[in-house]
GROMACS .gro file of C-alpha atoms in nm:
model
  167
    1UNK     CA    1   0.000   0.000   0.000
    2UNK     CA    2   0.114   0.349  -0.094
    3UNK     CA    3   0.056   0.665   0.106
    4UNK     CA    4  -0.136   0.790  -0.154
    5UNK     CA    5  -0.509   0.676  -0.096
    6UNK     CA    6  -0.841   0.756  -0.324
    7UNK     CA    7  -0.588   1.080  -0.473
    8UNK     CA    8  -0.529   1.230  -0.120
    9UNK     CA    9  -0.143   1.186  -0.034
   10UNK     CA   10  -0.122   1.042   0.301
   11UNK     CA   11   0.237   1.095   0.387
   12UNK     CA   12   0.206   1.507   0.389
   13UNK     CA   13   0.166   1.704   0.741
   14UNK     CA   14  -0.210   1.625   0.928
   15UNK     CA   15  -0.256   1.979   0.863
   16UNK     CA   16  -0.224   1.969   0.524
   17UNK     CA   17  -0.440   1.644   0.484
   18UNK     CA   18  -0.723   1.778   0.706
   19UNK     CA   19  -0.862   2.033   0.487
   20UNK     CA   20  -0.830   1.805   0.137
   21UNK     CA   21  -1.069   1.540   0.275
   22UNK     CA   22  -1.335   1.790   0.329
   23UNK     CA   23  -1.615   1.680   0.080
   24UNK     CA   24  -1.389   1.368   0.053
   25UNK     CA   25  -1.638   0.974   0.065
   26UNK     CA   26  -1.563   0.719   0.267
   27UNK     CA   27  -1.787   0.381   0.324
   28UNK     CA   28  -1.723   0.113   0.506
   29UNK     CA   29  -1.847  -0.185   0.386
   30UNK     CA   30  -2.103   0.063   0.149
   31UNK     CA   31  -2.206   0.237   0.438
   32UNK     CA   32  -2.087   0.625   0.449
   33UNK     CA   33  -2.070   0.931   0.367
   34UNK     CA   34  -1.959   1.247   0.265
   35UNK     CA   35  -1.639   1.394   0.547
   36UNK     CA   36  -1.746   1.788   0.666
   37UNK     CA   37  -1.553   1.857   0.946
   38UNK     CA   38  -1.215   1.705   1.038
   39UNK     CA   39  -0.940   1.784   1.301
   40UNK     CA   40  -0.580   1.745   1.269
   41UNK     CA   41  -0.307   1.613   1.491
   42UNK     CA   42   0.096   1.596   1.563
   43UNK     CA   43   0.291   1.404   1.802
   44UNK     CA   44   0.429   1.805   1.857
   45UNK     CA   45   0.034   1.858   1.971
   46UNK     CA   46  -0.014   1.797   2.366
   47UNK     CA   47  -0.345   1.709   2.253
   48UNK     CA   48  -0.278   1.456   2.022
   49UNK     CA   49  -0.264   1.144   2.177
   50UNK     CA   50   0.081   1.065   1.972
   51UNK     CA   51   0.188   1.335   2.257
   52UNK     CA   52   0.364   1.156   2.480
   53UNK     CA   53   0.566   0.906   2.183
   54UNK     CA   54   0.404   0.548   2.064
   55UNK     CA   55   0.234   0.294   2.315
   56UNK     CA   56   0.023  -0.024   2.311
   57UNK     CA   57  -0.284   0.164   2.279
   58UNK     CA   58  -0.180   0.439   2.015
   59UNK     CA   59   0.074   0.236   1.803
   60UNK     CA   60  -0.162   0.276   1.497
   61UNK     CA   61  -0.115   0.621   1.501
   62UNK     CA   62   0.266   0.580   1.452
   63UNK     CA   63   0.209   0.329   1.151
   64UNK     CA   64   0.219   0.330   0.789
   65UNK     CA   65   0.012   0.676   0.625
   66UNK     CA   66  -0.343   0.595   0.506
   67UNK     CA   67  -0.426   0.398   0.759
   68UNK     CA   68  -0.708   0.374   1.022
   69UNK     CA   69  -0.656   0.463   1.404
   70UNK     CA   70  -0.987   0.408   1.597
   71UNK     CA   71  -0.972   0.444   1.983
   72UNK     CA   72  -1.196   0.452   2.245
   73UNK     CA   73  -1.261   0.831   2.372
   74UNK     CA   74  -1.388   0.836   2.767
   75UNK     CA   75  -1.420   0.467   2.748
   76UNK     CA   76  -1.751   0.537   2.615
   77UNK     CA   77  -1.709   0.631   2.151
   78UNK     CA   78  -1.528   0.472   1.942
   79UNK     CA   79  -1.320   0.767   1.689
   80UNK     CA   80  -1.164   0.759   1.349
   81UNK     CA   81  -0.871   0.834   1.224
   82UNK     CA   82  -0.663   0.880   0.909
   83UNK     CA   83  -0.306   0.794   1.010
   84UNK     CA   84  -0.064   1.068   0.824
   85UNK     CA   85   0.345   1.132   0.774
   86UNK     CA   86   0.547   0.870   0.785
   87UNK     CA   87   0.598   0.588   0.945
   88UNK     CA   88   0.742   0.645   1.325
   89UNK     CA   89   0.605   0.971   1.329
   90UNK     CA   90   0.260   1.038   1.529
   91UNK     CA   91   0.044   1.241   1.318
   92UNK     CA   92  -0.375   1.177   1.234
   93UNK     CA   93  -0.650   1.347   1.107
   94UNK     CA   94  -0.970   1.314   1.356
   95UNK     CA   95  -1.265   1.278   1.129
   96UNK     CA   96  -1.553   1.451   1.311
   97UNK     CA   97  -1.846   1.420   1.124
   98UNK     CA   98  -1.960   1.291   0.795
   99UNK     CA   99  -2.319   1.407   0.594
  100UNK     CA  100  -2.492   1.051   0.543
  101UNK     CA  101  -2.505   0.925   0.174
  102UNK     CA  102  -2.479   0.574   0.140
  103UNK     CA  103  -2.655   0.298   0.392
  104UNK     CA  104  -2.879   0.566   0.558
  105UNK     CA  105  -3.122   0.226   0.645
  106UNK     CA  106  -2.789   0.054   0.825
  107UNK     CA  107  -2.716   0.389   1.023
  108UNK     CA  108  -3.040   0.468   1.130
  109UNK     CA  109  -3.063   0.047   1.272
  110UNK     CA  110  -2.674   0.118   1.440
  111UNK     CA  111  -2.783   0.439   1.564
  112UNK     CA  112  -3.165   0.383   1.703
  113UNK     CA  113  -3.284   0.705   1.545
  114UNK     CA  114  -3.408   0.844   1.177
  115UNK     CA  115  -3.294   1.199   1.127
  116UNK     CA  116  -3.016   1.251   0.924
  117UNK     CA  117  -2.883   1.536   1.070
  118UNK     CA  118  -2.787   1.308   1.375
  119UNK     CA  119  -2.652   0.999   1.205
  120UNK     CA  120  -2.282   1.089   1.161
  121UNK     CA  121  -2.268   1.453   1.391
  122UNK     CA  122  -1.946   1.388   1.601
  123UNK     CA  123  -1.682   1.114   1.529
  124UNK     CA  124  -1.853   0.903   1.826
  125UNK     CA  125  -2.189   0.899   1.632
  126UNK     CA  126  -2.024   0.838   1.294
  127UNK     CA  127  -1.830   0.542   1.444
  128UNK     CA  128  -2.164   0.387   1.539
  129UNK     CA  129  -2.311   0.487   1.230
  130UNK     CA  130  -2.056   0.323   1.044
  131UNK     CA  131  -2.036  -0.030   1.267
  132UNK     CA  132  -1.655   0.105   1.345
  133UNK     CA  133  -1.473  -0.069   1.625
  134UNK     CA  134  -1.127  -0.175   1.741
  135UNK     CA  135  -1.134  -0.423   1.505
  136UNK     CA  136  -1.090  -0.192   1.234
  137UNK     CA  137  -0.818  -0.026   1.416
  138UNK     CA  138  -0.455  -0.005   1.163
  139UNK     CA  139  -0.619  -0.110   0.862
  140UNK     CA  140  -0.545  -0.009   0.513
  141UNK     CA  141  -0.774   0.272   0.407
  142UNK     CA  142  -0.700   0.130   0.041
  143UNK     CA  143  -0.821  -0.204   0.110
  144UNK     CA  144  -1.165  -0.339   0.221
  145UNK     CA  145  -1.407  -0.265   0.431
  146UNK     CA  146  -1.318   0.094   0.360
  147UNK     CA  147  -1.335   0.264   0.007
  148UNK     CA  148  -1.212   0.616  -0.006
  149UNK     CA  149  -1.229   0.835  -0.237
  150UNK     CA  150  -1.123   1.256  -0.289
  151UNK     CA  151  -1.364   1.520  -0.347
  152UNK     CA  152  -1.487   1.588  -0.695
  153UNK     CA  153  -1.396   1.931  -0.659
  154UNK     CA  154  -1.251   2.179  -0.391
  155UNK     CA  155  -1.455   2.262  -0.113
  156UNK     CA  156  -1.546   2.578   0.055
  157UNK     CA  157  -1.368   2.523   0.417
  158UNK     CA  158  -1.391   2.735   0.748
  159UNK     CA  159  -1.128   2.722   0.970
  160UNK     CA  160  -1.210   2.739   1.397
  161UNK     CA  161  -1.103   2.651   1.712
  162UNK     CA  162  -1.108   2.233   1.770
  163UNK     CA  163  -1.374   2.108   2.001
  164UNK     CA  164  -1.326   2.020   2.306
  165UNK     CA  165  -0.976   2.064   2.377
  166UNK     CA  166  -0.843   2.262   2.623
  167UNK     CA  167  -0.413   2.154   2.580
   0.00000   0.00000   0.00000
């Protein structure tokens, strides 16, 4: 597997990555959507959970770019992320929320509700929406169940402060 996944190059800084899968699809296993908000990260971030240098839990994030690393945040959501950089380093892209496209039926049955607008609002939900777990933690974002693919043109992106982070 390259570092270059569905024409988004992996291997450059998160920060650079975060704002070109904006209007970006990803399924997994035909189930997905369409990305809106991400967040990146650096091991040089006290936030990032690269932070403190690779461990049991967080060795994903320090593996090959294009890659998933999914942890568990408060014990409670699963969250997704898009490993980036090279290999050794510590660098993701959070994907925060997706707008539903594909497998609505699936998300709404994973989810226990029916509006859209809540399917895939937070990277918790989308998780759930998507039937992500650890299991799909350090897999090849080139390679089944997920299918990724770049936007078909640029998207309009505003930048803020992240959510929830006070480091």
């Amino acid at each position: 597997m390259g570092s270059i996944v569905g024409g988004i190059d992996f291997a450059a800084p998160s920060c650079e990555v975060a704002p070109q899968l904006i209007g970006a699809l990803i399924l997994v296993d035909g189930v997905g959507g369409r990305i809106v908000e991400t967040e990146a990260y650096d091991h040089t971030d006290p936030a990032s959970h690269a932070y403190g240098g690779p461990t049991r839990r967080n060795a994903s994030m320090f593996g090959a770019p294009g890659h998933a690393y999914i942890y568990r945040s408060y014990g409670i959501h699963w969250c997704l992320n898009f490993v980036c950089r090279e290999e050794g380093h510590g660098a993701g892209v959070l994907i925060r929320a997706l707008e539903p496209l594909a497998g609505l039926e699936s998300m709404r049955a994973r989810r226990g509700l029916d509006r859209a607008r809540l399917l895939c609002g937070g990277p918790g939900r989308l998780c759930q929406a998507l039937g992500l777990g650890i299991e799909h933690n350090g897999l090849a974002l080139d390679a089944a169940p997920f299918a990724l693919s770049a936007p078909r043109s640029p998207a309009v992106i505003a930048v803020g402060p992240r959510i929830g982070i006070a480091k």
